[in-house]
Short mmCIF file of C-alpha atoms in Angstrom, two decimals:
data_model
loop_
_atom_site.label_atom_id
_atom_site.label_comp_id
_atom_site.label_asym_id
_atom_site.label_seq_id
_atom_site.Cartn_x
_atom_site.Cartn_y
_atom_site.Cartn_z
CA UNK W 24 -31.60 39.03 -20.69
CA UNK W 25 -29.97 38.65 -24.06
CA UNK W 26 -31.82 36.74 -26.71
CA UNK W 27 -29.41 35.75 -29.44
CA UNK W 28 -31.46 37.13 -32.29
CA UNK W 29 -29.30 35.97 -35.14
CA UNK W 30 -30.03 32.39 -34.20
CA UNK W 31 -33.75 33.06 -34.42
CA UNK W 32 -33.61 34.92 -37.71
CA UNK W 33 -31.39 32.22 -39.14
CA UNK W 34 -33.90 29.59 -38.10
CA UNK W 35 -36.70 31.59 -39.66
CA UNK W 36 -34.97 31.83 -42.99
CA UNK W 37 -33.71 28.27 -43.20
CA UNK W 38 -35.31 25.58 -45.28
CA UNK W 39 -37.55 23.96 -42.70
CA UNK W 40 -41.22 24.70 -43.40
CA UNK W 41 -43.14 27.66 -42.12
CA UNK W 42 -46.20 26.57 -40.20
CA UNK W 43 -48.40 29.50 -41.05
CA UNK W 44 -48.09 33.06 -42.33
CA UNK W 45 -50.36 35.93 -43.17
CA UNK W 46 -51.57 39.41 -42.27
CA UNK W 47 -53.09 40.05 -38.91
CA UNK W 48 -53.83 43.17 -36.95
CA UNK W 49 -51.82 43.50 -33.78
CA UNK W 50 -53.02 45.75 -31.00
CA UNK W 51 -50.56 48.29 -29.72
CA UNK W 52 -50.56 48.26 -25.95
CA UNK W 53 -50.20 51.96 -25.44
CA UNK W 54 -52.82 53.62 -27.57
CA UNK W 55 -55.07 50.64 -28.28
CA UNK W 56 -54.84 50.97 -32.03
CA UNK W 57 -54.44 48.01 -34.35
CA UNK W 58 -51.54 47.79 -36.77
CA UNK W 59 -51.41 45.49 -39.73
CA UNK W 60 -48.44 43.17 -39.59
CA UNK W 61 -47.16 40.17 -41.50
CA UNK W 62 -46.90 37.21 -39.15
CA UNK W 63 -44.87 34.07 -39.62
CA UNK W 64 -45.38 31.11 -37.33
CA UNK W 65 -42.58 28.59 -37.16
CA UNK W 66 -42.34 25.97 -34.43
CA UNK W 67 -43.12 27.77 -31.14
CA UNK W 68 -42.10 31.18 -32.47
CA UNK W 69 -44.36 33.86 -33.87
CA UNK W 70 -42.39 36.42 -35.87
CA UNK W 71 -43.81 39.65 -37.20
CA UNK W 72 -42.75 42.32 -39.63
CA UNK W 73 -44.41 45.08 -41.61
CA UNK W 74 -44.61 43.32 -44.96
CA UNK W 75 -43.72 39.86 -46.24
CA UNK W 76 -40.80 41.11 -48.32
CA UNK W 77 -39.19 43.01 -45.46
CA UNK W 78 -35.81 41.83 -44.29
CA UNK W 79 -36.17 43.64 -41.01
CA UNK W 80 -38.10 41.74 -38.37
CA UNK W 81 -40.05 43.87 -35.93
CA UNK W 82 -40.33 41.21 -33.28
CA UNK W 83 -40.92 37.67 -32.12
CA UNK W 84 -43.23 36.12 -29.56
CA UNK W 85 -42.09 32.87 -27.94
CA UNK W 86 -45.20 30.74 -27.58
CA UNK W 87 -44.68 28.85 -24.33
CA UNK W 88 -46.89 29.17 -21.30
CA UNK W 89 -49.70 31.00 -23.05
CA UNK W 90 -53.35 30.32 -23.65
CA UNK W 91 -55.04 31.08 -26.95
CA UNK W 92 -58.44 32.72 -26.64
CA UNK W 93 -61.07 33.99 -28.94
CA UNK W 94 -61.91 37.34 -27.47
CA UNK W 95 -65.04 39.36 -27.29
CA UNK W 96 -63.68 42.81 -27.87
CA UNK W 97 -64.34 46.02 -29.70
CA UNK W 98 -63.23 44.47 -32.99
CA UNK W 99 -64.42 41.50 -34.96
CA UNK W 100 -62.48 38.26 -35.41
CA UNK W 101 -60.30 39.04 -32.41
CA UNK W 102 -58.18 36.57 -30.49
CA UNK W 103 -55.43 36.82 -27.94
CA UNK W 104 -52.39 35.11 -26.49
CA UNK W 105 -52.61 35.23 -22.72
CA UNK W 106 -49.40 34.54 -20.86
CA UNK W 107 -50.11 33.12 -17.46
CA UNK W 108 -48.22 34.55 -14.57
CA UNK W 109 -47.89 37.75 -12.54
CA UNK W 110 -47.03 40.75 -14.66
CA UNK W 111 -47.09 38.81 -17.92
CA UNK W 112 -48.60 40.15 -21.12
CA UNK W 113 -51.62 39.53 -23.24
CA UNK W 114 -51.10 39.99 -26.94
CA UNK W 115 -54.23 40.95 -28.86
CA UNK W 116 -54.87 40.31 -32.51
CA UNK W 117 -57.64 40.64 -35.05
CA UNK W 118 -58.03 38.76 -38.30
CA UNK W 119 -59.64 39.98 -41.50
CA UNK W 120 -62.39 37.37 -41.45
CA UNK W 121 -63.73 34.45 -39.47
CA UNK W 122 -61.93 31.74 -41.38
CA UNK W 123 -58.56 33.42 -40.95
CA UNK W 124 -59.29 33.86 -37.27
CA UNK W 125 -60.16 30.19 -36.78
CA UNK W 126 -57.20 29.06 -38.79
CA UNK W 127 -54.78 31.10 -36.70
CA UNK W 128 -56.35 30.08 -33.40
CA UNK W 129 -56.05 26.44 -34.37
CA UNK W 130 -52.46 26.81 -35.54
CA UNK W 131 -51.43 28.66 -32.38
CA UNK W 132 -53.11 26.10 -30.15
CA UNK W 133 -50.85 23.37 -31.44
CA UNK W 134 -47.70 25.49 -31.62
CA UNK W 135 -46.05 25.04 -28.26
CA UNK W 136 -43.11 22.78 -27.60
CA UNK W 137 -44.94 21.29 -24.61
CA UNK W 138 -47.86 20.35 -26.82
CA UNK W 139 -45.67 18.72 -29.41
CA UNK W 140 -43.72 16.90 -26.74
CA UNK W 141 -46.84 15.30 -25.30
CA UNK W 142 -48.16 14.49 -28.73
CA UNK W 143 -44.93 12.76 -29.73
CA UNK W 144 -44.92 10.77 -26.52
CA UNK W 145 -48.49 9.70 -27.07
CA UNK W 146 -47.88 8.69 -30.67
CA UNK W 147 -44.70 6.90 -29.68
CA UNK W 148 -46.75 4.76 -27.34
CA UNK W 149 -49.39 4.11 -30.00
CA UNK W 150 -46.65 3.12 -32.40
CA UNK W 151 -45.20 0.57 -29.97
CA UNK W 152 -48.65 -0.87 -29.36
CA UNK W 153 -49.39 -1.06 -33.07
CA UNK W 154 -46.07 -2.79 -33.74
CA UNK W 155 -46.71 -5.35 -31.02
CA UNK W 156 -50.13 -6.11 -32.34
CA UNK W 157 -48.88 -6.60 -35.85
CA UNK W 158 -45.88 -8.60 -34.80
CA UNK W 159 -42.23 -7.62 -35.13
CA UNK W 160 -40.43 -8.21 -38.38
CA UNK W 161 -43.29 -7.40 -40.66
CA UNK W 162 -41.99 -6.19 -43.99
CA UNK W 163 -43.01 -2.88 -45.45
CA UNK W 164 -45.94 -2.85 -47.77
CA UNK W 165 -45.21 -1.82 -51.31
CA UNK W 166 -47.98 0.75 -51.23
CA UNK W 167 -46.59 3.18 -48.77
CA UNK W 168 -49.85 4.84 -47.87
CA UNK W 169 -52.82 2.57 -47.68
CA UNK W 170 -55.83 3.69 -49.64
CA UNK W 171 -58.05 5.28 -47.14
CA UNK W 172 -60.41 8.18 -46.92
CA UNK W 173 -57.89 10.22 -45.04
CA UNK W 174 -54.95 10.91 -47.30
CA UNK W 175 -53.03 13.00 -44.89
CA UNK W 176 -49.95 13.48 -47.02
CA UNK W 177 -51.70 16.30 -48.85
CA UNK W 178 -53.37 18.91 -46.71
CA UNK W 179 -57.05 19.03 -47.50
CA UNK W 180 -58.90 22.30 -47.54
CA UNK W 181 -61.51 21.47 -44.99
CA UNK W 182 -63.51 24.14 -43.25
CA UNK W 183 -61.83 25.10 -40.04
CA UNK W 184 -63.72 24.39 -36.89
CA UNK W 185 -65.24 27.01 -34.75
CA UNK W 186 -63.28 26.92 -31.54
CA UNK W 187 -64.92 28.90 -28.85
CA UNK W 188 -61.95 28.76 -26.61
CA UNK W 189 -58.86 26.68 -26.47
CA UNK W 190 -55.88 26.55 -24.28
CA UNK W 191 -52.38 25.53 -25.02
CA UNK W 192 -51.22 22.89 -22.63
CA UNK W 193 -50.65 23.78 -19.04
CA UNK W 194 -50.99 21.40 -16.17
CA UNK W 195 -53.85 23.29 -14.58
CA UNK W 196 -56.07 23.07 -17.64
CA UNK W 197 -55.50 19.46 -18.57
CA UNK W 198 -58.97 18.22 -17.87
CA UNK W 199 -61.87 20.32 -19.01
CA UNK W 200 -65.43 19.05 -18.95
CA UNK W 201 -66.99 19.65 -22.39
CA UNK W 202 -70.00 21.42 -20.91
CA UNK W 203 -67.94 24.20 -19.37
CA UNK W 204 -65.57 25.25 -22.08
CA UNK W 205 -64.54 28.57 -20.59
CA UNK W 206 -63.29 27.29 -17.27
CA UNK W 207 -60.51 24.94 -16.40
CA UNK W 208 -62.08 22.17 -14.35
CA UNK W 209 -59.71 19.61 -12.93
CA UNK W 210 -61.90 16.54 -13.07
CA UNK W 211 -60.95 12.97 -13.67
CA UNK W 212 -63.73 11.61 -15.79
CA UNK W 213 -63.45 7.92 -16.69
CA UNK W 214 -66.10 8.46 -19.36
CA UNK W 215 -63.60 10.42 -21.38
CA UNK W 216 -61.17 7.56 -21.62
CA UNK W 217 -62.67 4.84 -23.81
CA UNK W 218 -62.13 6.68 -27.10
CA UNK W 219 -58.41 6.82 -26.73
CA UNK W 220 -57.18 3.60 -28.22
CA UNK W 221 -59.93 3.19 -30.78
CA UNK W 222 -57.68 3.04 -33.78
CA UNK W 223 -55.10 0.65 -32.51
CA UNK W 224 -57.62 -1.95 -31.49
CA UNK W 225 -56.91 -5.01 -33.62
CA UNK W 226 -59.69 -5.91 -36.01
CA UNK W 227 -59.60 -9.62 -35.35
CA UNK W 228 -59.11 -9.59 -31.63
CA UNK W 229 -61.15 -8.46 -28.70
CA UNK W 230 -60.69 -4.87 -27.64
CA UNK W 231 -58.61 -4.68 -24.48
CA UNK W 232 -60.74 -4.53 -21.38
CA UNK W 233 -61.20 -1.08 -19.97
CA UNK W 234 -59.35 -1.99 -16.82
CA UNK W 235 -56.34 -3.11 -18.81
CA UNK W 236 -55.90 0.21 -20.54
CA UNK W 237 -52.89 1.98 -19.16
CA UNK W 238 -54.83 4.99 -17.94
CA UNK W 239 -55.53 4.01 -14.37
CA UNK W 240 -53.81 6.51 -12.15
CA UNK W 241 -52.60 8.43 -15.17
CA UNK W 242 -50.50 11.51 -14.83
CA UNK W 243 -52.13 14.40 -16.67
CA UNK W 244 -48.73 15.73 -17.61
CA UNK W 245 -48.04 12.52 -19.45
CA UNK W 246 -51.35 11.74 -21.02
CA UNK W 247 -51.84 13.92 -24.02
CA UNK W 248 -54.91 12.10 -25.22
CA UNK W 249 -56.99 12.95 -22.19
CA UNK W 250 -55.91 16.53 -22.49
CA UNK W 251 -57.31 16.46 -25.95
CA UNK W 252 -60.55 14.73 -25.24
CA UNK W 253 -62.23 18.06 -24.79
CA UNK W 254 -60.39 19.82 -27.55
CA UNK W 255 -60.63 17.16 -30.22
CA UNK W 256 -64.29 16.35 -29.75
CA UNK W 257 -65.30 19.98 -29.51
CA UNK W 258 -63.47 20.77 -32.71
CA UNK W 259 -65.06 17.82 -34.51
CA UNK W 260 -68.53 18.81 -33.36
CA UNK W 261 -68.06 22.42 -34.38
CA UNK W 262 -66.68 21.35 -37.74
CA UNK W 263 -69.75 19.20 -38.40
CA UNK W 264 -72.04 22.06 -37.50
CA UNK W 265 -70.14 24.34 -39.82
CA UNK W 266 -70.35 21.83 -42.66
CA UNK W 267 -74.06 21.43 -42.13
CA UNK W 268 -74.61 25.14 -42.19
CA UNK W 269 -72.50 25.42 -45.33
CA UNK W 270 -74.59 22.77 -47.04
CA UNK W 271 -77.76 24.53 -46.00
CA UNK W 272 -76.39 27.76 -47.38
CA UNK W 273 -75.47 26.17 -50.67
CA UNK W 274 -78.95 24.77 -51.09
CA UNK W 275 -80.37 28.17 -50.40
CA UNK W 276 -78.13 29.75 -53.04
CA UNK W 277 -79.16 27.15 -55.62
CA UNK W 278 -82.76 27.94 -54.83
CA UNK W 279 -82.23 31.61 -55.59
CA UNK W 280 -80.71 30.92 -58.98
CA UNK W 281 -83.64 28.83 -60.03
CA UNK W 282 -85.99 31.60 -58.97
CA UNK W 283 -84.51 34.07 -61.41
CA UNK W 284 -86.55 32.62 -64.23
CA UNK S 8 -35.96 43.00 -32.63
CA UNK S 9 -38.59 43.03 -29.92
CA UNK S 10 -39.36 39.89 -27.98
CA UNK S 11 -41.47 38.90 -24.99
CA UNK S 12 -38.63 39.13 -22.48
CA UNK S 13 -40.59 38.80 -19.25
CA UNK S 14 -42.38 35.76 -20.58
CA UNK S 15 -39.12 34.21 -21.72
CA UNK S 16 -37.54 34.86 -18.30
CA UNK S 17 -40.60 33.22 -16.78
CA UNK S 18 -40.02 30.25 -19.07
CA UNK S 19 -36.44 30.00 -17.79
CA UNK S 20 -37.88 29.42 -14.32
CA UNK S 21 -40.00 26.45 -15.38
CA UNK S 22 -38.91 22.91 -14.50
CA UNK S 23 -36.01 22.23 -16.83
CA UNK S 24 -35.33 19.14 -18.84
CA UNK S 25 -31.80 19.37 -17.59
CA UNK S 26 -29.84 21.83 -15.45
CA UNK S 27 -26.30 21.90 -14.15
CA UNK S 28 -23.33 24.11 -13.46
CA UNK S 29 -21.05 23.81 -16.44
CA UNK S 30 -18.03 25.63 -17.70
CA UNK S 31 -19.13 27.77 -20.61
CA UNK S 32 -17.14 29.64 -23.21
CA UNK S 33 -18.59 31.92 -25.87
CA UNK S 34 -17.72 31.72 -29.57
CA UNK S 35 -15.72 34.91 -29.90
CA UNK S 36 -11.95 35.00 -29.94
CA UNK S 37 -10.29 35.45 -26.60
CA UNK S 38 -13.27 34.33 -24.55
CA UNK S 39 -12.55 32.27 -21.46
CA UNK S 40 -14.42 29.49 -19.73
CA UNK S 41 -16.76 30.74 -17.01
CA UNK S 42 -18.87 28.84 -14.56
CA UNK S 43 -22.51 29.12 -15.50
CA UNK S 44 -25.79 27.54 -14.42
CA UNK S 45 -27.08 26.09 -17.67
CA UNK S 46 -30.74 25.18 -18.01
CA UNK S 47 -32.45 23.37 -20.84
CA UNK S 48 -36.12 24.33 -21.07
CA UNK S 49 -38.13 23.33 -24.14
CA UNK S 50 -35.89 24.27 -27.12
CA UNK S 51 -34.01 27.02 -25.30
CA UNK S 52 -30.72 26.89 -23.46
CA UNK S 53 -30.65 29.50 -20.71
CA UNK S 54 -27.48 30.36 -18.88
CA UNK S 55 -27.20 32.17 -15.54
CA UNK S 56 -24.48 33.47 -13.32
CA UNK S 57 -24.61 31.19 -10.30
CA UNK S 58 -27.26 32.35 -7.79
CA UNK S 59 -28.75 34.97 -10.07
CA UNK S 60 -32.48 35.05 -10.74
CA UNK S 61 -32.47 36.25 -14.31
CA UNK S 62 -30.57 34.47 -17.07
CA UNK S 63 -27.74 36.26 -18.83
CA UNK S 64 -28.92 34.89 -22.11
CA UNK S 65 -31.03 32.43 -24.08
CA UNK S 66 -29.95 30.29 -27.03
CA UNK S 67 -32.55 28.81 -29.37
CA UNK S 68 -31.60 25.21 -30.05
CA UNK S 69 -32.72 24.96 -33.66
CA UNK S 70 -30.54 24.63 -36.73
CA UNK S 71 -27.51 24.00 -34.58
CA UNK S 72 -24.88 21.32 -34.48
CA UNK S 73 -24.02 19.69 -31.18
CA UNK S 74 -20.72 17.84 -31.03
CA UNK S 75 -18.54 16.09 -28.53
CA UNK S 76 -15.28 17.97 -28.31
CA UNK S 77 -13.48 15.60 -26.00
CA UNK S 78 -14.42 13.15 -23.29
CA UNK S 79 -15.96 15.76 -21.01
CA UNK S 80 -16.94 18.67 -23.17
CA UNK S 81 -19.31 19.42 -26.01
CA UNK S 82 -19.91 22.33 -28.31
CA UNK S 83 -22.86 23.93 -30.05
CA UNK S 84 -22.39 25.70 -33.37
CA UNK S 85 -25.08 27.96 -34.82
CA UNK S 86 -25.65 29.71 -38.11
CA UNK S 87 -23.69 27.20 -40.13
CA UNK S 88 -20.60 28.81 -38.70
CA UNK S 89 -18.72 25.72 -37.78
CA UNK S 90 -15.80 27.63 -36.26
CA UNK S 91 -17.95 29.83 -34.02
CA UNK S 92 -18.85 27.43 -31.25
CA UNK S 93 -20.12 27.67 -27.73
CA UNK S 94 -18.11 25.29 -25.58
CA UNK S 95 -19.44 23.52 -22.50
CA UNK S 96 -17.30 21.65 -19.99
CA UNK S 97 -18.91 18.91 -17.93
CA UNK S 98 -17.82 17.07 -14.83
CA UNK S 99 -17.90 13.63 -16.37
CA UNK S 100 -18.17 11.72 -19.60
CA UNK S 101 -21.62 10.54 -18.71
CA UNK S 102 -22.88 14.01 -17.95
CA UNK S 103 -21.46 15.20 -21.24
CA UNK S 104 -23.19 12.43 -23.16
CA UNK S 105 -26.49 13.16 -21.45
CA UNK S 106 -26.32 16.84 -22.30
CA UNK S 107 -25.58 16.21 -25.93
CA UNK S 108 -28.44 13.73 -26.15
CA UNK S 109 -30.89 16.04 -24.40
CA UNK S 110 -30.03 19.06 -26.52
CA UNK S 111 -30.48 17.15 -29.76
CA UNK S 112 -33.80 15.77 -28.63
CA UNK S 113 -35.00 19.16 -27.42
CA UNK S 114 -35.11 20.66 -30.87
CA UNK S 115 -38.59 21.30 -32.21
CA UNK S 116 -37.56 20.12 -35.64
CA UNK S 117 -36.27 16.85 -34.20
CA UNK S 118 -39.58 16.28 -32.44
CA UNK S 119 -41.52 17.17 -35.55
CA UNK S 120 -39.62 14.56 -37.53
CA UNK S 121 -40.41 11.96 -34.91
CA UNK S 122 -44.05 12.88 -34.98
CA UNK S 123 -44.25 12.55 -38.73
CA UNK S 124 -42.48 9.20 -38.53
CA UNK S 125 -44.91 7.87 -35.91
CA UNK S 126 -47.90 9.25 -37.76
CA UNK S 127 -46.84 7.59 -40.97
CA UNK S 128 -46.01 4.29 -39.31
CA UNK S 129 -49.17 4.11 -37.25
CA UNK S 130 -51.17 4.78 -40.38
CA UNK S 131 -49.29 2.05 -42.20
CA UNK S 132 -49.78 -0.45 -39.39
CA UNK S 133 -53.36 0.32 -38.48
CA UNK S 134 -54.84 2.10 -41.47
CA UNK S 135 -55.77 5.04 -39.30
CA UNK S 136 -54.38 8.51 -38.91
CA UNK S 137 -53.63 9.01 -35.19
CA UNK S 138 -54.08 12.77 -35.48
CA UNK S 139 -57.73 12.49 -36.52
CA UNK S 140 -58.69 11.89 -32.95
CA UNK S 141 -57.27 15.25 -31.94
CA UNK S 142 -58.70 17.18 -34.84
CA UNK S 143 -55.29 18.32 -36.02
CA UNK S 144 -54.78 16.21 -39.15
CA UNK S 145 -54.84 19.23 -41.42
CA UNK S 146 -52.41 21.39 -39.53
CA UNK S 147 -49.52 22.30 -41.78
CA UNK S 148 -46.96 21.63 -39.08
CA UNK S 149 -47.85 17.92 -38.95
CA UNK S 150 -47.79 17.20 -42.67
CA UNK S 151 -45.37 14.80 -44.22
CA UNK S 152 -43.06 16.98 -46.23
CA UNK S 153 -41.73 16.40 -49.68
CA UNK S 154 -38.40 15.02 -48.62
CA UNK S 155 -40.16 12.20 -46.79
CA UNK S 156 -37.67 12.20 -43.97
CA UNK S 157 -39.20 9.48 -41.93
CA UNK S 158 -36.44 8.24 -39.73
CA UNK S 159 -35.83 10.04 -36.47
CA UNK S 160 -32.25 11.06 -36.07
CA UNK S 161 -30.17 8.20 -34.79
CA UNK S 162 -28.60 9.15 -31.49
CA UNK S 163 -27.50 5.66 -30.55
CA UNK S 164 -23.92 6.36 -31.54
CA UNK S 165 -23.53 9.07 -28.91
#
């Protein structure tokens, strides 16, 4: 099959933003050695070349239909892209350190077109609900971004969460019980639902009754939020643990300095 | 350039957003219209010879311009080469319109713009960032960029 490469390289070099780039080690299939490559992630495409300045691209991996996994392997900070299907590949990578590894795993988890499609659909629905609750014809506020603790227009350097395992979207792994993170368990758990509409609940009105929420008989292919119940909460939890351990570490370091006297 | 061919072929077999037999003509001089099974899957346009398992080729639908050529055909131009177009002939005006609409909306960049628009608007209306819930607020790909392009592309005129 012919892949029109010029279209891809043109897209890579055009002005739309790159989603992530950096050095990673890529495992060669044949002799199991790792080679250092410069990777560029853009949309659902992972390009790689020898060095950032190189014009010549070595290759591209289209990121649809694959799961992202942290792997226990012979090397540290390893992760892989596992394409699901008979005869399909697994690409293995290793990062230079834990933070790079987590950062790449997280970026790759949200890279697929399918993922974005569900996310847009979900947000589109939230937007309609929010508009209805505020009333149509409301004029724009002069302050474009409300003052809030989350100023999302500027990416904040927060510690990346420790993700034990994550999967890009595929119908079979939509619902995963938080207690069994390594297996895909198709379970419909009503307990996972209540969080969903938390932030579009109007402040001065009663929260919609559980039975009124449009999740009864939901189609997992259409409900992105339930897909993410496991992922989002797990990430948050891990991030909190990481922060706590960081704080503990900092205190310990301070203690040492004082002891020098 | 190497690419994950088997995996891409596998992708071409997934349920498409849209699929039909269309007349297709390549961009080079002297090319003729040929009947092809055209499949739109995520942001790729695959085209097959009728009744063949493996696609002949795959076109990435990013940074391209889709245009109506006449009542029943549309074209896709890549690489800012406005004259080098792929031409597609449909069976009806409606089918043509639907294809153009679907291809535009299939682009990753189009979807990203929509996402950023919704994210911004939901935050404005509710004071909350809808991506917090999913733990992806800090991902570079979902940030509002400098040009503040908030409006999704208007396809109502098509």
